[in-house]
Coordinates of C-alpha atoms in Angstrom, one line a residue:
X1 CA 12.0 11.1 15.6
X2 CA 10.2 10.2 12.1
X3 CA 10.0 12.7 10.1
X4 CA 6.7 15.5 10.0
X5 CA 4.1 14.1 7.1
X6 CA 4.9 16.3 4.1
X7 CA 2.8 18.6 2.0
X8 CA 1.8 16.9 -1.0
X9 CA 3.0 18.1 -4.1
X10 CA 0.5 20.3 -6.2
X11 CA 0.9 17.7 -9.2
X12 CA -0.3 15.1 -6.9
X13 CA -3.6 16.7 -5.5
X14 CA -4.8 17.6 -9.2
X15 CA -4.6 13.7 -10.3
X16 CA -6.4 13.2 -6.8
X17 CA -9.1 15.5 -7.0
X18 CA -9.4 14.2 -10.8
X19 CA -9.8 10.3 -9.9
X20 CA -12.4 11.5 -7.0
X21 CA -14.5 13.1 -9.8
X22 CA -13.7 10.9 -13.1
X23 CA -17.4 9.1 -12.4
X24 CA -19.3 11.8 -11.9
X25 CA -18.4 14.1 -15.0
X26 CA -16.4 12.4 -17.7
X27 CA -17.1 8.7 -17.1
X28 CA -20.9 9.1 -17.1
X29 CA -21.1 10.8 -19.9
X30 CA -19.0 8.0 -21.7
X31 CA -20.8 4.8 -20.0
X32 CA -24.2 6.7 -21.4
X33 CA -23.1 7.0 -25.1
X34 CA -20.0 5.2 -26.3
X35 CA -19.1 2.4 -23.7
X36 CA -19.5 -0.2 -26.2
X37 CA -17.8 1.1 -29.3
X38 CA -14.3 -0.1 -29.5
X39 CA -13.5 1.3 -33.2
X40 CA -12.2 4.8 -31.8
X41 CA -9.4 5.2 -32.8
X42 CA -8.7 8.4 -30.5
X43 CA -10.7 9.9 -28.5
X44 CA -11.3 13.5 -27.8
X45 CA -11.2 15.1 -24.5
X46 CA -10.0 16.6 -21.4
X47 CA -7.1 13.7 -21.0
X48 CA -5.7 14.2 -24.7
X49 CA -3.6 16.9 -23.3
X50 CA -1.9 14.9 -20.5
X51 CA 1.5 14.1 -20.9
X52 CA 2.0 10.1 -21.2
X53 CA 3.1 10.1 -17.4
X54 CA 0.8 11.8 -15.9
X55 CA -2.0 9.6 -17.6
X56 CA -0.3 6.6 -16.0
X57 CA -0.1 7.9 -12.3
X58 CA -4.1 8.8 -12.9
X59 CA -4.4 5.3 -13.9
X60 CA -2.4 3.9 -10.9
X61 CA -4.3 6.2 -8.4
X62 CA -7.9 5.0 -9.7
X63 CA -6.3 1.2 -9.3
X64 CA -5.1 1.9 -6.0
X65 CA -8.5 3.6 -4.8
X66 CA -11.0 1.1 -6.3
X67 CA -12.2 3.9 -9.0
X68 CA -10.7 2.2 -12.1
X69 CA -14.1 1.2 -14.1
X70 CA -14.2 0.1 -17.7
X71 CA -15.5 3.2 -18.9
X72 CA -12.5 5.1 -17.2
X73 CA -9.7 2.3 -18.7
X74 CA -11.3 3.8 -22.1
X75 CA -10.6 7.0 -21.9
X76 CA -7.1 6.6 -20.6
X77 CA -5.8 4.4 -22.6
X78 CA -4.2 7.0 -25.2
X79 CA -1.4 7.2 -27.6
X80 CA 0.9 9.2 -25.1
X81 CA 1.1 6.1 -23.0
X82 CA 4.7 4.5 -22.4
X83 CA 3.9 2.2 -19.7
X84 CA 0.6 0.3 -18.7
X85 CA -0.1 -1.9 -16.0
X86 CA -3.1 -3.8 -15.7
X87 CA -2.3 -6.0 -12.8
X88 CA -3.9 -4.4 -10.3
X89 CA -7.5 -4.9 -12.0
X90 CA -7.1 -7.7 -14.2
X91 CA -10.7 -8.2 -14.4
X92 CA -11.4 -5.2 -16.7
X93 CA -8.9 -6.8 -19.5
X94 CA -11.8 -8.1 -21.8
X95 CA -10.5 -9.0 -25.7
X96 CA -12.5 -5.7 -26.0
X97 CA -9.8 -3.7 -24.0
X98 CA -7.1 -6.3 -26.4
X99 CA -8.4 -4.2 -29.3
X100 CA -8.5 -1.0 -28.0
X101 CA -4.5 -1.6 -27.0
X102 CA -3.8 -2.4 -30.1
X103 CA -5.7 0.4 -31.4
X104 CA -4.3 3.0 -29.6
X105 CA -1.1 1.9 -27.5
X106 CA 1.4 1.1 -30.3
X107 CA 3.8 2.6 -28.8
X108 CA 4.1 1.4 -25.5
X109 CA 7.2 0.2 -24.3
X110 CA 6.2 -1.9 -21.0
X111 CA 2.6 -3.9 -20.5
X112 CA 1.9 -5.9 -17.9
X113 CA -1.0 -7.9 -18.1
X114 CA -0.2 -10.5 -14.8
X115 CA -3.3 -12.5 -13.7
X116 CA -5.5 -10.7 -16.7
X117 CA -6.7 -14.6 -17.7
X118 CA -9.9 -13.4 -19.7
X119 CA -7.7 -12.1 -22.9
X120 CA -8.2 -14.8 -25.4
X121 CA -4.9 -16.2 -27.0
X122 CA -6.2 -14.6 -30.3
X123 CA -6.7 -11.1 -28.7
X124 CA -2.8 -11.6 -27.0
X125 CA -1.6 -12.6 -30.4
X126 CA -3.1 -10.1 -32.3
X127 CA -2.6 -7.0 -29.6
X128 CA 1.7 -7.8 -29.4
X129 CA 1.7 -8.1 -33.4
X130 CA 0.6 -4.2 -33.0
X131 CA 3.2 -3.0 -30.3
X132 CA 6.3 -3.2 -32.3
X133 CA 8.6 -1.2 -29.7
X134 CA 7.9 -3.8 -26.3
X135 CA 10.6 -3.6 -24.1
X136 CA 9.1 -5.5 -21.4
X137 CA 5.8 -7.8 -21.6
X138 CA 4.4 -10.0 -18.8
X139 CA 2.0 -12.0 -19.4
X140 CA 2.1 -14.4 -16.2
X141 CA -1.0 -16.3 -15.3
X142 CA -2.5 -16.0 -19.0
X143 CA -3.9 -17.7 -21.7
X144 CA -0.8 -16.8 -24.0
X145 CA 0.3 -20.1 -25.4
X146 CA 2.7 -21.1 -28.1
X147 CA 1.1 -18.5 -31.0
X148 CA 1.6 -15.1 -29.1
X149 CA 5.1 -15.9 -28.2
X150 CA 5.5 -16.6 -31.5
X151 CA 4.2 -13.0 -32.4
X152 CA 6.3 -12.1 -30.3
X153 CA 9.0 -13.7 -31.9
X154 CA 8.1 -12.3 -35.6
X155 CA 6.9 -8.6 -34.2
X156 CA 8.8 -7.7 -30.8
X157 CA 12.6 -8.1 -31.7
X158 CA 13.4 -5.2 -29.2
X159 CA 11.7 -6.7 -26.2
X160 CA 14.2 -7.4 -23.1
X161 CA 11.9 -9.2 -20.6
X162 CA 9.1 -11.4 -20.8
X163 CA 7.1 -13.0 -18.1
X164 CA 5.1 -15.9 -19.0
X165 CA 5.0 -17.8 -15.7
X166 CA 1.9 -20.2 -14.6
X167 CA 0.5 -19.8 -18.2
X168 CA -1.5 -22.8 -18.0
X169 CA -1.4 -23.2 -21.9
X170 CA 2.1 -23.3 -22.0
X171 CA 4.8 -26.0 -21.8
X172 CA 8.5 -26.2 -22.2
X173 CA 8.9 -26.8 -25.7
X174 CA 6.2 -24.0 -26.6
X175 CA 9.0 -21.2 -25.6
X176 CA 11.0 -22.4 -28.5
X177 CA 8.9 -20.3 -30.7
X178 CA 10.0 -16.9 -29.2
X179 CA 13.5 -17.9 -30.7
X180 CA 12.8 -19.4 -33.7
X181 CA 9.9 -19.2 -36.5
X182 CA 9.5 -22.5 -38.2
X183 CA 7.5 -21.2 -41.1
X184 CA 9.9 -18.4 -41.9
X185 CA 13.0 -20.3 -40.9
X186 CA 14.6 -17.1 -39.1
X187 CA 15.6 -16.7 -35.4
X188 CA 13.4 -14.0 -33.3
X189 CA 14.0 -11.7 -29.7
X190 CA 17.7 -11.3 -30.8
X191 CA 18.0 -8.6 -27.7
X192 CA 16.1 -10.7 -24.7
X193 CA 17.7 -10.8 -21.3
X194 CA 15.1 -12.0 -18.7
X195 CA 12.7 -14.7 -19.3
X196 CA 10.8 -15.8 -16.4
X197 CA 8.7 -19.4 -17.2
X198 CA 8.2 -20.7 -13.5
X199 CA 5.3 -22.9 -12.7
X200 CA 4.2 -23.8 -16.8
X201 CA 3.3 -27.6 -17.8
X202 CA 5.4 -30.3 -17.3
X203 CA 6.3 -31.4 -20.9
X204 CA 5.7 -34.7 -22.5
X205 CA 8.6 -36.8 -22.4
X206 CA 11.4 -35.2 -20.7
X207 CA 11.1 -32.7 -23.4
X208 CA 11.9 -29.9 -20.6
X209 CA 15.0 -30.1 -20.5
X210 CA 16.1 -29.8 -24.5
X211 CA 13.9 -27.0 -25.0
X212 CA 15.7 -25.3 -22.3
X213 CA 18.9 -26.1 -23.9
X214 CA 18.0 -24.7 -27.7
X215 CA 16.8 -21.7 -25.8
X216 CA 20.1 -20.9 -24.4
X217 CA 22.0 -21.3 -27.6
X218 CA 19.5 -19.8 -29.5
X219 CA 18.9 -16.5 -27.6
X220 CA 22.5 -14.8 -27.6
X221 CA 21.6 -12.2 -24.8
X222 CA 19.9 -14.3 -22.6
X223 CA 20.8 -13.6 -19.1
X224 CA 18.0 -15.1 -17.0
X225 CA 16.2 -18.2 -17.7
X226 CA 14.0 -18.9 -14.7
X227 CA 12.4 -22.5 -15.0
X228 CA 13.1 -26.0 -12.9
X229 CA 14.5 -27.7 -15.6
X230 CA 17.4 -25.0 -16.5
X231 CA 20.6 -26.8 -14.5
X232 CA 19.3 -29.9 -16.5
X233 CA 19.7 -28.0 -19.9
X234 CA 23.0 -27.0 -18.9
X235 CA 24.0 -30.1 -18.3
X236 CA 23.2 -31.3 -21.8
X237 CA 25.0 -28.8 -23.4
X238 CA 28.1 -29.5 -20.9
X239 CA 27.9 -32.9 -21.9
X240 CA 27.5 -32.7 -25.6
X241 CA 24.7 -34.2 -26.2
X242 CA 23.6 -32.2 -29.0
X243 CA 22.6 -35.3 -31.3
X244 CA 19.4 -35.5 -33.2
X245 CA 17.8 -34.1 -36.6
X246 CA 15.0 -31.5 -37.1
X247 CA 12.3 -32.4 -35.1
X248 CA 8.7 -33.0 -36.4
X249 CA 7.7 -29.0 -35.7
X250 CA 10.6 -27.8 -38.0
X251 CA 13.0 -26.6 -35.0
X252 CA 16.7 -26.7 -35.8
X253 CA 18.6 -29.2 -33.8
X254 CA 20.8 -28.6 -31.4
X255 CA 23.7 -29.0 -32.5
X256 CA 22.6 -27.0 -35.2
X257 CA 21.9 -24.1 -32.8
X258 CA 25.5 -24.8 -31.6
X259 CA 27.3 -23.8 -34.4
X260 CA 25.2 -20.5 -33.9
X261 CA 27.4 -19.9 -31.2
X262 CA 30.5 -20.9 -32.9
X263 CA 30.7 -24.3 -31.2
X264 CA 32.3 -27.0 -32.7
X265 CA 32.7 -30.9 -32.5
X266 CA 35.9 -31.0 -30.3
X267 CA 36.8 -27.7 -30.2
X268 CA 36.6 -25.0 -27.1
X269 CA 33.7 -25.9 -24.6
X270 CA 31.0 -23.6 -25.2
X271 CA 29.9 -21.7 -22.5
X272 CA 26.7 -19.1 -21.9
X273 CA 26.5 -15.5 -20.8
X274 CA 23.7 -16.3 -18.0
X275 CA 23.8 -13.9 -15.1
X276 CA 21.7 -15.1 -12.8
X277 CA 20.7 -19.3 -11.8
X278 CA 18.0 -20.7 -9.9
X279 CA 17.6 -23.9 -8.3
X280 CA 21.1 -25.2 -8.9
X281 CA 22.0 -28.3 -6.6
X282 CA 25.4 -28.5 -4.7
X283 CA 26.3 -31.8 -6.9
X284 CA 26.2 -30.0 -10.2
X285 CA 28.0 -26.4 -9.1
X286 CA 31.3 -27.1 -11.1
X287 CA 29.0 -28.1 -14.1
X288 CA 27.3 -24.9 -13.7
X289 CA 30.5 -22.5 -12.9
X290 CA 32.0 -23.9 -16.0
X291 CA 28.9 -23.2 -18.3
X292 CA 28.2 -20.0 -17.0
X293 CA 31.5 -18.6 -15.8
X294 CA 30.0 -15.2 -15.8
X295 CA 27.1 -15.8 -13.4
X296 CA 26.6 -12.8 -10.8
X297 CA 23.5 -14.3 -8.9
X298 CA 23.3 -17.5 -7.9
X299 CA 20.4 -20.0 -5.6
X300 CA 22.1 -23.4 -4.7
X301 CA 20.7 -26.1 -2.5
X302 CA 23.4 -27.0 -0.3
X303 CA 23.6 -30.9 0.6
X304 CA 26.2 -33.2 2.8
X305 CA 28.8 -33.0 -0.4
X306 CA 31.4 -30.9 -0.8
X307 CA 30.7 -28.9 -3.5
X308 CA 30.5 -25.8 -1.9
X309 CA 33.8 -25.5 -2.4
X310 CA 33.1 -24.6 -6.2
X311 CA 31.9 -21.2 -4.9
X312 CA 35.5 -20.0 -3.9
X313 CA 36.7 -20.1 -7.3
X314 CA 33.6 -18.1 -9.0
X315 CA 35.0 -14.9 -8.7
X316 CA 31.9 -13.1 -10.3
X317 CA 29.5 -14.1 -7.4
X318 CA 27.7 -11.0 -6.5
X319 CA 24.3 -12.2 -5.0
X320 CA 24.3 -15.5 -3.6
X321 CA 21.1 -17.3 -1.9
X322 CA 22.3 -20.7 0.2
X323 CA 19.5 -23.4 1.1
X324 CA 19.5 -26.3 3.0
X325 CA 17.7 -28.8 5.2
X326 CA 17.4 -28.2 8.7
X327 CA 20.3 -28.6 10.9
X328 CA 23.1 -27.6 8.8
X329 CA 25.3 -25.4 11.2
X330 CA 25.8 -21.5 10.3
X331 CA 29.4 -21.3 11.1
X332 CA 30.3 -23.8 8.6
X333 CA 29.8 -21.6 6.2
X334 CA 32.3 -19.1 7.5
X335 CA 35.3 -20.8 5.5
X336 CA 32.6 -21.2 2.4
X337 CA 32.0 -17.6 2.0
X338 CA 35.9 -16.2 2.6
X339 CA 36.9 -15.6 -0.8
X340 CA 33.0 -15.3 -2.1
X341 CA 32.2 -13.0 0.7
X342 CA 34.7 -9.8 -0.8
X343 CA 32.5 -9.4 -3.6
X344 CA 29.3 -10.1 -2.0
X345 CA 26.5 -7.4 -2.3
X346 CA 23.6 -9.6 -0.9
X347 CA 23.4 -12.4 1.0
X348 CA 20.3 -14.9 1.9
X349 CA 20.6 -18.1 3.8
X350 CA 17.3 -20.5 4.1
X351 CA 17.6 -23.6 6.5
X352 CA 20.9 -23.4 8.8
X353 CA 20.8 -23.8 12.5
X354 CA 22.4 -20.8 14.4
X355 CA 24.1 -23.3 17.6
X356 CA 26.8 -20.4 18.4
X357 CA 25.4 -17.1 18.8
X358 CA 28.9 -15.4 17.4
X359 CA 28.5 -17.6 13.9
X360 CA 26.2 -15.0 12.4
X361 CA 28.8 -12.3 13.6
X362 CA 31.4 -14.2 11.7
X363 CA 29.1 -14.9 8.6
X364 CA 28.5 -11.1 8.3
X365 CA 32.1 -10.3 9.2
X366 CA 33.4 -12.4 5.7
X367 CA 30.9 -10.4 3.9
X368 CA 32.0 -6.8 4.7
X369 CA 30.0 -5.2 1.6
X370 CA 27.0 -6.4 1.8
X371 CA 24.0 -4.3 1.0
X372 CA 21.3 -6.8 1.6
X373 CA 21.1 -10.0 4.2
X374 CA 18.5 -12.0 4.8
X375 CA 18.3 -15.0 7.0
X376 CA 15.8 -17.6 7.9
X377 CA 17.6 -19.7 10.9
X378 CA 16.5 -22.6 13.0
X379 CA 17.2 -22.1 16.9
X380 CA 18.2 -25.4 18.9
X381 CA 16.1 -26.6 21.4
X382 CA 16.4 -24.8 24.7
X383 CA 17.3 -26.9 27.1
X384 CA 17.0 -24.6 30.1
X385 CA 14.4 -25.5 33.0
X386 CA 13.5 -21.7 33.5
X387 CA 10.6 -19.7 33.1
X388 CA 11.7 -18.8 29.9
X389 CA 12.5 -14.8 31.2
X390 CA 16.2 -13.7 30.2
X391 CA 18.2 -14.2 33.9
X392 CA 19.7 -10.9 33.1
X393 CA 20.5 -8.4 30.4
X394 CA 23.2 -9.2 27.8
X395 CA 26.9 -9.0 29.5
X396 CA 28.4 -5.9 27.8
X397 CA 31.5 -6.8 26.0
X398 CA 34.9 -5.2 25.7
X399 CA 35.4 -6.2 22.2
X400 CA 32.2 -5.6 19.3
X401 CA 31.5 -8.6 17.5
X402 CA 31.6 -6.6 14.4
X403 CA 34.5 -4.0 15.0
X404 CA 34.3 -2.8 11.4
X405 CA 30.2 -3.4 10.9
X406 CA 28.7 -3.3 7.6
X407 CA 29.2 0.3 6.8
X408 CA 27.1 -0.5 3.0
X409 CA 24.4 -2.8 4.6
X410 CA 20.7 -1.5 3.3
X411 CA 18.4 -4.2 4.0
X412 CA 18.9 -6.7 7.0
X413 CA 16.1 -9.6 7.7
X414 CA 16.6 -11.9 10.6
X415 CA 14.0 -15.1 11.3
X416 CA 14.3 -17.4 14.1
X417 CA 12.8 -20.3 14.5
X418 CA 12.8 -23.1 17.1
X419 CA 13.6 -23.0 20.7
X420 CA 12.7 -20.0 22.7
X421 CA 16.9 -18.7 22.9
X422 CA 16.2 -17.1 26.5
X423 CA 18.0 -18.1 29.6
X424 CA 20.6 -19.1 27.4
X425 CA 24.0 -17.8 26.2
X426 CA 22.7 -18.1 22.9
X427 CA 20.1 -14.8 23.0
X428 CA 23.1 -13.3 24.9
X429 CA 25.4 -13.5 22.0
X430 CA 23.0 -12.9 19.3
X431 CA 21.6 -9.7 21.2
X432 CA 25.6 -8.7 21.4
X433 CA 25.6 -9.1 17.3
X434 CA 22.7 -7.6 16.6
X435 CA 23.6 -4.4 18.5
X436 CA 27.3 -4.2 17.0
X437 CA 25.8 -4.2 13.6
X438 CA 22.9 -2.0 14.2
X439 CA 25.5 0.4 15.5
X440 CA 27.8 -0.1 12.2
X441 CA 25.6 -0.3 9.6
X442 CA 25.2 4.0 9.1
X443 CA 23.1 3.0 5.6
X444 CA 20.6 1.1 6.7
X445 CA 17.7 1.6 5.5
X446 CA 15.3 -1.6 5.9
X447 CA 15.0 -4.0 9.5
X448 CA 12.9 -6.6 9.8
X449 CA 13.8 -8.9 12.9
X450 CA 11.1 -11.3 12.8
X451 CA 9.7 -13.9 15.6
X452 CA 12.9 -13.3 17.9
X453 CA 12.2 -15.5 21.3
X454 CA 14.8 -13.2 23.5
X455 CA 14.1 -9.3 24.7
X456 CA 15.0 -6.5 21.9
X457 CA 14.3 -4.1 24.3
X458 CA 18.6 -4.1 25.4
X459 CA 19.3 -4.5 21.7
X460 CA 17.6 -0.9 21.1
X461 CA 18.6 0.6 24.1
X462 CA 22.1 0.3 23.5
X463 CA 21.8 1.2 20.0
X464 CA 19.8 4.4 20.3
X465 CA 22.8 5.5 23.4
X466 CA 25.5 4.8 21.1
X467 CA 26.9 8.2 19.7
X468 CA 26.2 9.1 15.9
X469 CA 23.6 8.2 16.3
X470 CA 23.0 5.1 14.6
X471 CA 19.3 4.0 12.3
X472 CA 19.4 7.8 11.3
X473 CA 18.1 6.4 7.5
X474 CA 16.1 3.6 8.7
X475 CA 12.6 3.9 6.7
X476 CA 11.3 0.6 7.5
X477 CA 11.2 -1.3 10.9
X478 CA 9.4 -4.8 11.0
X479 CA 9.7 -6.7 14.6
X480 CA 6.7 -9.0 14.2
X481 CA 6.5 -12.2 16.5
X482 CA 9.4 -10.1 18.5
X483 CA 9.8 -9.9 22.1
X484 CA 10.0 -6.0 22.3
X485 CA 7.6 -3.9 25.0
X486 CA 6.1 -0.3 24.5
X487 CA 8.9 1.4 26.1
X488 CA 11.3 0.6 22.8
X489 CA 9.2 1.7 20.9
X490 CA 8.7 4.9 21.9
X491 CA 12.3 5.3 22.2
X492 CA 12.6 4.3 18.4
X493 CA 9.8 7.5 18.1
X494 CA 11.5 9.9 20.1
X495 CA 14.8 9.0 18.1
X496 CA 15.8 11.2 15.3
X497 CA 15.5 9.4 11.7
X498 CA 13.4 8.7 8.9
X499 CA 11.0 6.3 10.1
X500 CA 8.2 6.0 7.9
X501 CA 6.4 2.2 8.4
X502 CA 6.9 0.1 11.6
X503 CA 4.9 -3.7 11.4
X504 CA 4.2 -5.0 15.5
X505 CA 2.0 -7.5 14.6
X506 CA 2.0 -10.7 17.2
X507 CA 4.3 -8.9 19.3
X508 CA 2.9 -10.2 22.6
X509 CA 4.3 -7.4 24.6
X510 CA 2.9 -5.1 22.6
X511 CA -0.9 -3.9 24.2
X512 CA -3.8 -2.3 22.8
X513 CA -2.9 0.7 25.4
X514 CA 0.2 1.0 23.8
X515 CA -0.7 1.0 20.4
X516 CA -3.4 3.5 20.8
X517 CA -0.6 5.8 22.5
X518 CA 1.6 5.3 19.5
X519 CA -1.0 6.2 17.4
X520 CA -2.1 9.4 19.2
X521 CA 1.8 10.5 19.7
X522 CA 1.6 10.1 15.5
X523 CA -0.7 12.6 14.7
X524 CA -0.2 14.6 17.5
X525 CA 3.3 15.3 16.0
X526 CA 1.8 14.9 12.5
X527 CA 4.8 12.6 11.8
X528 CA 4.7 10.5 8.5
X529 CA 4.6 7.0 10.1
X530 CA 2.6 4.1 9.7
X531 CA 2.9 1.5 12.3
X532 CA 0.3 -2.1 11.9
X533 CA -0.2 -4.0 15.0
X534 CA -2.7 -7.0 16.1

């Protein structure tokens, strides 16, 4: 059974019962008086006193509940502040709100200002030249173009992760400036790991690609360099073709940024200390193993070639995402993934087309660590001339399809898509794999088994008989589209666990009978469960 809705901690009723009466006491008296003064440098009050934590769970609370007004966002934005997220009301971040940061929130270590559009590249530029000790910035869906980043290039050489994805403003070539200042000839963000530019510009002549390139020799710690173009840069530097002068904006070359890495005409080949690549086609994975021999996380578009093989002999592959167009068959990745698959900690697969219901028991089976899998497959066409109703139950089977199970498996997602899988042997052996796993995965934690055509109802059954018993950490349960009934899930309710969201939407055997029993057997327990049907 899910467990009994807890008490809420005392900590957490006072920073309720303080957002429930911010407008009527503190926030009037400041919209009356001081609203539009921005030149305070402090301001004194009943919030002074609250530690920088607790000032950003009141903030998140007032987001969450609709109660975080302008005149609130003043009085909370303090000196004890660490982290501040802005996100979730990005249309209170005026160039007013800018200055105020930069007033009073020197020392914060993580801002995110996603989707805040109304902060003026000015107010960006001169709110990160007063926030010395970033650590993290995002600034995705802004104005922040090629002067802020180089701010943050001059001002922010601590900061670890930046954000600047669908920044309209920006292109390609502007991200040079967060590694390099042309007016001061020295090199800037010396410590940044993550840099996420998806979705900017397209740049002016193919210049995409190069900028990429002096960005990866320039920043030493880089590890993540999220953009289209990045297997393209590597492929210019794997090449060597590094020639050309200055250019016109005063950026070294690079081959001048080569020799900051110690590379040399003719000597070693240089390679980079990327950990995770995006978008990396099967063609060019020998290119990219040899650049990046250190990757751990990997997305590759798999094609007719052969160049999966590359992936046996990456022995750092710890997250691996496969893609490819539809038809591809699951079980010939088997022989793909049986070095790779050791090491593997998550799994995702985008594309392939499950014809064998025991290939995704072998797939899982050469990945016995994994703690996350997710899977979007394509069903074939069901040929059968049935009424679509299962003949029968799945056959029980002497041997499990997965003997040993996943025993660190967290997360498991499962999506089917095409024909209907009943009648046929097919939902048969897939219902046989799905409840061998859900029987040997003690750890898992999230389920989400998502627009499956054949009865779960078995799958469950068996499962929730088997001894142990099994799902006893499961927290999250998604089954939408799903061909489950009423009677399985109050079987998952009566089971002992730690059930604490379960999503029925579209399930078409689900009632409005049944959901209003579920709902009633919820609070009637008082059981801390949240379950969305429709």
């Amino acid at each position: 059974m899910p467990r009994r809705r807890e008490v809420p901690a005392l900590g957490s009723l006072c920073l309720q019962s303080l957002a429930q009466h911010m407008q009527s006491l503190w926030v009037r008296d400041y919209s009356d008086n001081y609203l539009d003064e921005f030149q305070f440098r402090f301001i004194m009050g009943p919030f002074n006193d609250l530690p920088g934590s607790a000032v950003q769970e009141l903030l998140r609370v007032l987001a969450e509940s609709r109660r975080l007004s302008r005149a609130a966002l003043h009085l909370l934005l303090l000196p004890q502040l660490r982290e501040l997220s802005l996100s979730p009301c990005p249309g209170l971040a005026s160039n007013g709100i800018a200055r105020l940061l930069a007033l009073r929130c020197q020392g914060l270590s993580s801002l995110d200002l996603r989707g805040c559009s109304r902060l003026s590249p000015a107010a960006l530029e001169a709110m990160v030249e007063a926030m010395p000790r970033l650590r993290r910035l995002v600034l995705a869906a802004t104005q922040a173009e090629g002067r802020v980043l180089a701010a943050l290039g001059r001002c922010c050489r601590g900061l670890r992760e930046l954000d600047v994805s669908h920044c309209r403003s920006l292109a390609p070539p502007a991200l040079r400036c967060l590694a390099f200042d042309p007016l001061q000839g020295r090199r800037g963000c010396p410590a940044l790991r993550v840099l996420l530019a998806r979705g900017l510009e397209p740049a002016a002549d193919g210049g995409a690609a190069p900028a990429l390139a002096f960005l990866l020799l320039a920043l030493p710690c880089l590890e993540l360099l999220a953009h289209g173009a990045v297997p393209d840069a590597l492929r210019l530097l794997h090449e060597r073709e590094l020639d050309g002068a200055e250019d016109a904006n005063g950026f070294p070359s690079l081959q001048e940024a080569a020799r900051w890495r110690g590379a040399a005409p003719g000597g070693p080949r240089l390679t980079l200390p990327l950990r995770h690549l995006e978008d990396v086609e099967e063609p060019d994975l020998a290119m990219v193993r040899a650049m990046c021999p250190q990757a751990e996380e990997v997305s590759v578009w798999l094609s007719d070639g052969d160049g999966a093989a590359e992936l046996q002999r990456w022995g750092s592959l710890s997250r691996l995402t496969l893609g490819c167009a539809e038809g591809r068959a699951l079980a010939g990745l088997v022989p793909v993934l049986r070095n790779p698959g050791l090491r593997l900690q998550s799994l995702t697969l985008h594309g392939f087309c499950c014809h064998n219901g025991l290939a995704l028991a072998a797939v899982l089976a050469a990945c016995p660590g994994l703690r996350a899998f997710s899977a979007e497959l394509h069903l074939p066409p069901d040929t059968s001339t049935d009424s679509g109703e299962p003949d029968e139950e799945p056959p029980h089977r002497d041997a499990s399809p997965l003997p040993r199970g996943c025993p660190q498996l967290q997360t498991f997602s499962l999506t089917l898509a095409g024909g209907t899988g009943s009648g046929l042997a097919l939902g048969a052996t897939l219902s046989s794999t799905l409840t061998s796993l859900l029987c040997h995965a003690p750890r898992l934690q999230r389920l989400r088994l998502l627009a499956v055509p054949f009865p779960l109802d078995p799958v469950f059954q068996a499962v929730l008989a088997a001894p142990g018993p099994p799902l006893q950490e499961l927290q999250e349960l998604s089954l939408a589209g799903s061909r489950v009934s009423g009677r399985a899930v109050r079987l998952l309710l009566a089971s002992h666990g730690c059930l604490r969201h379960m999503d029925l939407s579209r399930c078409r055997d689900i009632h409005r009978r049944d959901y209003d029993g579920f709902l009633q057997s919820v609070r009637k327990r008082r059981l801390d469960l949240d379950i969305a049907w429709e």
